[in-house]
Tab-separated table of C-alpha atoms in Angstrom:
chain	number	residue	atom	x	y	z
M	554	UNK	CA	-2.281	-32.672	-7.341
M	555	UNK	CA	-4.261	-28.664	-6.571
M	556	UNK	CA	-5.127	-26.912	-8.787
M	557	UNK	CA	-4.045	-23.634	-9.490
M	558	UNK	CA	-7.187	-20.719	-9.308
M	559	UNK	CA	-9.076	-19.845	-11.525
M	560	UNK	CA	-8.115	-16.690	-13.865
M	561	UNK	CA	-10.472	-13.584	-12.320
M	562	UNK	CA	-13.080	-12.218	-13.964
M	563	UNK	CA	-13.447	-8.529	-15.313
M	564	UNK	CA	-15.452	-8.415	-11.712
M	565	UNK	CA	-14.377	-6.185	-9.498
M	566	UNK	CA	-14.113	-7.541	-5.570
M	567	UNK	CA	-11.937	-8.578	-2.482
M	568	UNK	CA	-10.873	-11.823	-3.989
M	569	UNK	CA	-11.774	-10.938	-7.937
M	570	UNK	CA	-9.464	-8.520	-9.936
M	571	UNK	CA	-10.486	-6.125	-13.169
M	572	UNK	CA	-8.056	-6.296	-15.693
M	573	UNK	CA	-6.343	-2.617	-16.131
M	574	UNK	CA	-4.609	-2.109	-19.444
M	575	UNK	CA	-1.152	-2.483	-20.512
M	576	UNK	CA	1.037	-0.633	-18.158
M	577	UNK	CA	4.866	-0.183	-18.685
M	578	UNK	CA	8.270	-1.476	-16.467
M	579	UNK	CA	10.013	1.744	-14.942
M	580	UNK	CA	13.331	-0.542	-14.035
M	581	UNK	CA	15.666	1.525	-15.873
M	582	UNK	CA	13.770	4.752	-14.911
M	583	UNK	CA	13.917	4.787	-11.029
M	584	UNK	CA	15.816	3.956	-8.490
M	585	UNK	CA	16.173	-0.614	-7.049
M	586	UNK	CA	16.565	-1.046	-4.149
M	587	UNK	CA	17.525	-4.727	-3.179
M	588	UNK	CA	15.916	-6.040	-0.389
M	589	UNK	CA	18.005	-8.514	0.845
M	590	UNK	CA	15.840	-11.983	2.440
M	591	UNK	CA	16.727	-13.958	5.589
M	592	UNK	CA	17.474	-17.815	4.624
M	593	UNK	CA	14.673	-19.528	6.722
M	594	UNK	CA	11.361	-16.825	6.188
M	595	UNK	CA	10.838	-15.146	3.576
M	596	UNK	CA	9.939	-11.590	4.676
M	597	UNK	CA	11.745	-8.949	5.733
M	598	UNK	CA	11.106	-6.492	8.957
M	599	UNK	CA	12.419	-3.842	10.913
M	600	UNK	CA	10.997	-0.547	12.576
M	601	UNK	CA	12.900	2.908	11.215
M	602	UNK	CA	11.097	7.151	10.268
M	603	UNK	CA	11.034	8.100	7.922
M	604	UNK	CA	12.189	10.975	6.809
M	605	UNK	CA	12.624	10.849	3.186
M	606	UNK	CA	13.130	9.206	0.198
M	607	UNK	CA	13.578	9.552	-3.029
M	608	UNK	CA	11.863	7.340	-5.777
M	609	UNK	CA	12.386	3.536	-6.192
M	610	UNK	CA	11.168	0.051	-6.289
M	611	UNK	CA	12.233	-3.698	-5.129
M	612	UNK	CA	10.544	-6.676	-6.456
M	613	UNK	CA	8.627	-7.449	-2.653
M	614	UNK	CA	5.826	-7.013	-1.253
M	615	UNK	CA	5.111	-3.755	0.720
M	616	UNK	CA	3.764	-3.487	4.024
M	617	UNK	CA	4.054	-0.192	6.215
M	618	UNK	CA	2.263	0.014	9.384
M	619	UNK	CA	2.481	3.376	10.587
M	620	UNK	CA	2.513	3.242	14.957
M	621	UNK	CA	3.331	7.600	16.323
M	622	UNK	CA	3.167	10.061	14.000
M	623	UNK	CA	2.073	10.501	9.370
M	624	UNK	CA	4.047	9.812	6.771
M	625	UNK	CA	3.315	10.770	2.751
M	626	UNK	CA	3.204	8.006	0.207
M	627	UNK	CA	3.427	8.392	-2.824
M	628	UNK	CA	3.340	6.026	-5.458
M	629	UNK	CA	2.616	5.551	-9.470
M	630	UNK	CA	-1.306	5.555	-8.333
M	631	UNK	CA	-1.699	7.903	-6.038
M	632	UNK	CA	-0.393	10.785	-3.111
M	633	UNK	CA	-1.896	9.826	0.270
M	634	UNK	CA	-0.674	11.290	3.673
M	635	UNK	CA	-0.741	8.269	6.694
M	636	UNK	CA	-1.446	8.869	9.800
M	637	UNK	CA	-0.975	6.421	13.187
M	638	UNK	CA	-2.749	3.057	12.912
M	639	UNK	CA	-3.012	3.835	9.018
M	640	UNK	CA	-1.199	1.729	6.084
M	641	UNK	CA	0.050	1.475	2.667
M	642	UNK	CA	0.500	-0.511	0.683
M	643	UNK	CA	3.390	-0.991	-2.456
M	644	UNK	CA	2.678	-3.359	-4.723
M	645	UNK	CA	6.147	-5.032	-6.017
M	646	UNK	CA	8.352	-3.048	-8.577
M	647	UNK	CA	5.921	-0.306	-7.866
M	648	UNK	CA	7.486	3.070	-8.220
M	649	UNK	CA	6.988	5.026	-4.594
M	650	UNK	CA	8.052	7.417	-2.278
M	651	UNK	CA	8.192	8.930	1.132
M	652	UNK	CA	8.747	11.229	3.724
M	653	UNK	CA	7.316	12.582	7.062
M	654	UNK	CA	5.713	16.180	7.802
M	655	UNK	CA	7.823	17.194	9.626
M	656	UNK	CA	7.432	15.819	12.807
M	657	UNK	CA	9.334	12.806	14.123
M	658	UNK	CA	7.468	9.033	13.470
M	659	UNK	CA	7.603	5.663	14.152
M	660	UNK	CA	6.948	3.157	10.894
M	661	UNK	CA	7.091	-1.015	10.177
M	662	UNK	CA	7.614	-2.415	7.662
M	663	UNK	CA	7.591	-5.732	6.192
M	664	UNK	CA	8.539	-6.524	3.395
M	665	UNK	CA	7.161	-9.675	1.391
M	666	UNK	CA	9.691	-12.095	-0.933
M	667	UNK	CA	6.874	-12.489	-3.586
M	668	UNK	CA	7.925	-16.308	-4.083
M	669	UNK	CA	5.076	-16.791	-1.326
M	670	UNK	CA	2.236	-16.687	-3.064
M	671	UNK	CA	3.179	-19.609	-5.603
M	672	UNK	CA	-0.075	-20.839	-5.459
M	673	UNK	CA	-1.749	-18.341	-7.255
M	674	UNK	CA	-0.715	-17.085	-10.712
M	675	UNK	CA	-1.230	-14.074	-10.722
M	676	UNK	CA	-0.385	-12.759	-7.406
M	677	UNK	CA	2.749	-11.056	-8.823
M	678	UNK	CA	0.013	-8.194	-11.651
M	679	UNK	CA	-2.466	-7.857	-8.474
M	680	UNK	CA	-3.314	-4.556	-7.390
M	681	UNK	CA	-4.974	-4.024	-4.167
M	682	UNK	CA	-7.282	-1.011	-2.758
M	683	UNK	CA	-6.809	-0.963	1.311
M	684	UNK	CA	-8.739	2.324	0.863
M	685	UNK	CA	-12.235	-0.061	1.171
M	686	UNK	CA	-15.651	0.802	-0.158
M	687	UNK	CA	-17.283	3.214	-0.562
M	688	UNK	CA	-19.801	4.491	1.919
M	689	UNK	CA	-16.696	2.649	4.580
M	690	UNK	CA	-17.862	-1.120	4.697
M	691	UNK	CA	-17.417	-3.158	8.787
M	692	UNK	CA	-16.473	-5.702	6.396
M	693	UNK	CA	-14.043	-3.977	5.428
M	694	UNK	CA	-12.480	-2.610	9.070
M	695	UNK	CA	-12.512	-5.894	10.483
M	696	UNK	CA	-9.912	-7.342	7.196
M	697	UNK	CA	-7.602	-4.049	8.592
M	698	UNK	CA	-7.527	-4.994	11.461
M	699	UNK	CA	-6.711	-8.358	10.733
M	700	UNK	CA	-4.185	-7.273	8.360
M	701	UNK	CA	-2.190	-5.385	11.185
M	702	UNK	CA	-2.873	-8.267	13.562
M	703	UNK	CA	-0.499	-10.271	11.080
M	704	UNK	CA	1.061	-7.763	10.815
M	705	UNK	CA	2.110	-7.181	14.151
M	706	UNK	CA	1.748	-11.186	15.437
M	707	UNK	CA	5.193	-11.294	13.028
M	708	UNK	CA	6.888	-8.464	13.463
M	709	UNK	CA	5.795	-10.506	17.152
M	710	UNK	CA	7.682	-13.371	16.725
M	711	UNK	CA	10.454	-13.033	14.758
M	712	UNK	CA	11.045	-10.468	17.761
M	713	UNK	CA	11.013	-12.996	20.446
M	714	UNK	CA	12.016	-16.262	17.951
M	715	UNK	CA	9.923	-18.783	20.542
M	716	UNK	CA	10.842	-22.610	19.182
M	717	UNK	CA	9.256	-23.181	15.703
M	718	UNK	CA	9.147	-19.395	15.166
M	719	UNK	CA	9.905	-19.696	11.465
M	720	UNK	CA	6.988	-22.223	11.205
M	721	UNK	CA	4.784	-19.105	12.918
M	722	UNK	CA	6.179	-16.506	11.088
M	723	UNK	CA	5.863	-18.327	6.997
M	724	UNK	CA	2.246	-19.607	8.023
M	725	UNK	CA	1.269	-15.753	9.039
M	726	UNK	CA	2.987	-14.895	5.829
M	727	UNK	CA	0.727	-17.100	3.641
M	728	UNK	CA	-1.568	-16.047	6.617
M	729	UNK	CA	-1.867	-12.406	5.370
M	730	UNK	CA	-1.616	-13.223	1.662
M	731	UNK	CA	-4.979	-14.920	1.610
M	732	UNK	CA	-6.187	-12.451	3.047
M	733	UNK	CA	-5.646	-9.529	0.108
M	734	UNK	CA	-6.572	-11.866	-2.596
M	735	UNK	CA	-9.522	-12.850	-0.896
M	736	UNK	CA	-11.194	-10.356	0.901
M	737	UNK	CA	-8.973	-6.706	-0.542
M	738	UNK	CA	-10.482	-5.517	-3.604
M	739	UNK	CA	-8.054	-6.034	-6.255
M	740	UNK	CA	-7.144	-5.168	-9.787
M	741	UNK	CA	-5.165	-7.401	-12.562
M	742	UNK	CA	-2.302	-6.089	-15.081
M	743	UNK	CA	-1.786	-7.080	-18.502
M	744	UNK	CA	0.967	-9.440	-18.461
M	745	UNK	CA	4.225	-9.183	-20.474
M	746	UNK	CA	4.123	-5.219	-19.888
M	747	UNK	CA	5.382	-4.729	-23.154
M	748	UNK	CA	4.665	-0.946	-24.085
M	749	UNK	CA	7.687	0.233	-25.223
M	750	UNK	CA	10.721	-0.839	-28.257
M	751	UNK	CA	14.077	-2.091	-26.626
M	752	UNK	CA	14.694	1.075	-28.847
M	753	UNK	CA	12.723	3.182	-26.515
M	754	UNK	CA	13.273	1.774	-23.088
M	755	UNK	CA	17.653	1.912	-23.354
M	756	UNK	CA	16.413	5.098	-24.234
M	757	UNK	CA	14.177	6.336	-22.011
M	758	UNK	CA	16.456	5.515	-18.353
M	759	UNK	CA	19.259	8.387	-18.775
M	760	UNK	CA	17.185	11.147	-20.302
M	761	UNK	CA	13.995	10.239	-17.833
M	762	UNK	CA	16.557	10.974	-14.931
M	763	UNK	CA	18.153	14.248	-16.679
M	764	UNK	CA	14.247	15.372	-16.566
M	765	UNK	CA	14.593	14.571	-12.810
M	766	UNK	CA	17.897	16.817	-12.404
M	767	UNK	CA	16.900	19.159	-14.782
M	768	UNK	CA	13.833	19.483	-12.943
M	769	UNK	CA	15.496	19.248	-9.417
M	770	UNK	CA	17.732	21.974	-10.284
M	771	UNK	CA	15.546	24.485	-12.110
M	772	UNK	CA	12.230	24.098	-9.847
M	773	UNK	CA	13.128	27.549	-8.471
M	774	UNK	CA	11.637	28.826	-12.321
M	775	UNK	CA	8.495	29.270	-14.429
M	776	UNK	CA	8.931	25.190	-16.055
M	777	UNK	CA	6.822	23.301	-18.378
M	778	UNK	CA	6.636	20.284	-19.959
M	779	UNK	CA	7.964	22.841	-23.243
M	780	UNK	CA	11.142	24.871	-21.409
M	781	UNK	CA	11.974	20.591	-20.576
M	782	UNK	CA	11.537	19.528	-23.435
M	783	UNK	CA	13.863	21.917	-25.047
M	784	UNK	CA	16.397	21.769	-22.265
M	785	UNK	CA	16.796	17.887	-23.497
M	786	UNK	CA	15.934	17.862	-27.305
M	787	UNK	CA	13.241	16.527	-27.498
M	788	UNK	CA	9.293	17.340	-28.532
M	789	UNK	CA	6.989	18.359	-25.854
M	790	UNK	CA	4.658	15.502	-27.084
M	791	UNK	CA	6.991	12.636	-26.407
M	792	UNK	CA	8.847	13.856	-23.199
M	793	UNK	CA	4.777	14.353	-21.827
M	794	UNK	CA	3.935	10.695	-22.922
M	795	UNK	CA	7.559	8.994	-21.023
M	796	UNK	CA	6.783	11.059	-17.812
M	797	UNK	CA	2.967	9.647	-17.221
M	798	UNK	CA	3.906	6.515	-19.548
M	799	UNK	CA	6.414	5.498	-17.295
M	800	UNK	CA	5.833	6.519	-13.738
M	801	UNK	CA	1.834	7.107	-13.570
M	802	UNK	CA	2.872	10.631	-12.246
M	803	UNK	CA	2.253	13.284	-14.161
M	804	UNK	CA	5.313	15.310	-15.133
M	805	UNK	CA	3.197	19.122	-12.400
M	806	UNK	CA	2.813	16.740	-9.653
M	807	UNK	CA	6.364	15.909	-9.673
M	808	UNK	CA	7.317	19.120	-9.201
M	809	UNK	CA	4.979	20.177	-6.560
M	810	UNK	CA	5.972	16.990	-4.992
M	811	UNK	CA	9.884	18.543	-5.659
M	812	UNK	CA	8.241	22.414	-5.134
M	813	UNK	CA	7.545	21.405	-1.574
M	814	UNK	CA	9.685	19.498	-0.524
M	815	UNK	CA	11.999	21.711	-0.999
M	816	UNK	CA	9.733	24.279	0.976
M	817	UNK	CA	10.592	22.911	4.181
M	818	UNK	CA	13.998	23.454	4.252
M	819	UNK	CA	12.534	26.917	4.566
M	820	UNK	CA	10.649	27.065	6.804
M	821	UNK	CA	12.612	25.068	9.192
M	822	UNK	CA	15.464	27.153	8.736
M	823	UNK	CA	16.782	29.683	11.456
M	824	UNK	CA	16.717	32.318	9.496
M	825	UNK	CA	13.151	32.191	7.854
M	826	UNK	CA	11.493	34.041	5.408
M	827	UNK	CA	8.193	35.043	5.188
M	828	UNK	CA	6.365	32.577	3.519
M	829	UNK	CA	5.409	35.166	0.045
M	830	UNK	CA	9.329	34.860	0.014
M	831	UNK	CA	10.146	31.382	0.342
M	832	UNK	CA	6.677	30.664	-2.257
M	833	UNK	CA	8.432	32.587	-5.618
M	834	UNK	CA	12.034	30.955	-4.609
M	835	UNK	CA	10.788	28.031	-4.543
M	836	UNK	CA	9.024	27.891	-8.121
M	837	UNK	CA	5.065	29.001	-6.871
M	838	UNK	CA	3.415	31.444	-8.595
M	839	UNK	CA	2.198	33.764	-5.990
M	840	UNK	CA	1.185	32.584	-2.169
M	841	UNK	CA	-2.006	31.501	-2.633
M	842	UNK	CA	-1.474	29.059	-5.488
M	843	UNK	CA	1.892	27.681	-2.481
M	844	UNK	CA	-1.043	27.438	0.338
M	845	UNK	CA	-2.783	26.007	-1.534
M	846	UNK	CA	-0.420	23.220	-2.940
M	847	UNK	CA	0.922	22.865	0.967
M	848	UNK	CA	-2.583	22.383	2.385
M	849	UNK	CA	-3.651	19.657	0.166
M	850	UNK	CA	-0.704	17.683	0.830
M	851	UNK	CA	0.658	18.411	4.480
M	852	UNK	CA	-3.334	19.707	5.738
M	853	UNK	CA	-2.600	22.853	7.130
M	854	UNK	CA	-0.771	26.174	6.042
M	855	UNK	CA	2.639	26.862	5.650
M	856	UNK	CA	2.474	28.813	8.977
M	857	UNK	CA	0.606	26.500	10.813
M	858	UNK	CA	3.730	24.168	10.289
M	859	UNK	CA	5.990	26.492	10.734
M	860	UNK	CA	4.575	26.987	13.777
M	861	UNK	CA	4.475	23.388	14.684
M	862	UNK	CA	7.974	23.725	13.945
M	863	UNK	CA	8.835	25.931	16.727
M	864	UNK	CA	6.856	24.345	18.732
M	865	UNK	CA	7.638	21.124	18.831
M	866	UNK	CA	12.340	22.343	18.698
M	867	UNK	CA	11.543	22.993	22.564
M	868	UNK	CA	10.811	19.695	23.104
M	869	UNK	CA	12.553	17.719	20.232
M	870	UNK	CA	15.983	15.060	21.559
M	871	UNK	CA	18.726	16.907	18.825
M	872	UNK	CA	17.982	15.990	15.155
M	873	UNK	CA	21.131	13.709	14.586
M	874	UNK	CA	19.013	11.486	17.456
M	875	UNK	CA	16.532	10.710	15.185
M	876	UNK	CA	17.285	8.694	12.644
M	877	UNK	CA	17.857	5.850	15.472
M	878	UNK	CA	14.637	3.955	16.304
M	879	UNK	CA	13.697	3.189	18.982
M	880	UNK	CA	12.782	-0.429	19.644
M	881	UNK	CA	10.692	-0.485	22.390
M	882	UNK	CA	8.997	1.122	21.978
M	883	UNK	CA	7.854	0.334	18.493
M	884	UNK	CA	7.353	-2.695	20.435
M	885	UNK	CA	4.517	-1.450	23.448
M	886	UNK	CA	3.047	0.292	20.252
M	887	UNK	CA	2.797	-2.735	18.192
M	888	UNK	CA	1.256	-4.668	20.688
M	889	UNK	CA	-1.733	-2.406	21.318
M	890	UNK	CA	-2.815	-4.082	18.144
M	891	UNK	CA	-1.742	-8.194	19.318
M	892	UNK	CA	-5.734	-7.168	21.176
M	893	UNK	CA	-7.753	-7.836	17.925
M	894	UNK	CA	-9.811	-10.360	17.092
M	895	UNK	CA	-7.737	-12.152	15.510
M	896	UNK	CA	-11.146	-14.795	14.304
M	897	UNK	CA	-11.658	-11.772	11.941
């Protein structure tokens, strides 16, 4: 009888995670997305165009491969822009949100049933790092090339449905899981994650939802953790601890995210306002702060973003057509990743 893999050591490196402190489960504070896997394969694969999906979580491990355009992925660990050819990994039950950057994009998403990794009893506690070592490492680049290849092959097998395709898909998913465990650096969160009492957990859900709703409604006004706590009838220290501990996102980061998303609507309006007016309307104290936050996330100034949108509008299809995904084009773009050396 095969033995289970040994408890990972504290040394960080491929397949050797480092333990992290306890992290609370956030399922009661954010929307839980049900993922339905087909009866014959342990993966849900689809193409889609990312527009704006607010913070949520699901039990599946999710891998995103951006085929064209760019998207922003926010998790409890980082805020990351992913350009064409880039990868994002979202762990099971990890809070995350995605949104576009003002232009069309095309993304391949694979949601993997975590029970497929049954030979690794620690898989559900692993947190993989796609960013790799610094400086850049040739082996890590080869690992990511292999990962893209496995994603592309999996989607092709699902679409073509050739003889024994279910077995091929399951084999590819297992190769993908083995690649993550063996070759990518990872950390190990502690088991249990019971840092809140049952009473606290019961109370926290509706209050954090109320906090998020209050921030969205008052994002254009001066906001502080103190004013929010007073509106909700909580102490500022208690609310700050719950907000950060339960979401992994600071109070300030969440407000900035909401304000920037609101600013995109103003910048894209057919009745354009001055940048300074948009900054103040969305709750930024001045244009400098608005430009700095905008450039940090979107890698351009608000004025540059507006100009790029106007130029793009001259050659785009109507907005109503964007939610439809051109699957033939997506498969063509995916074909480039099948040329990767499978033995990397």
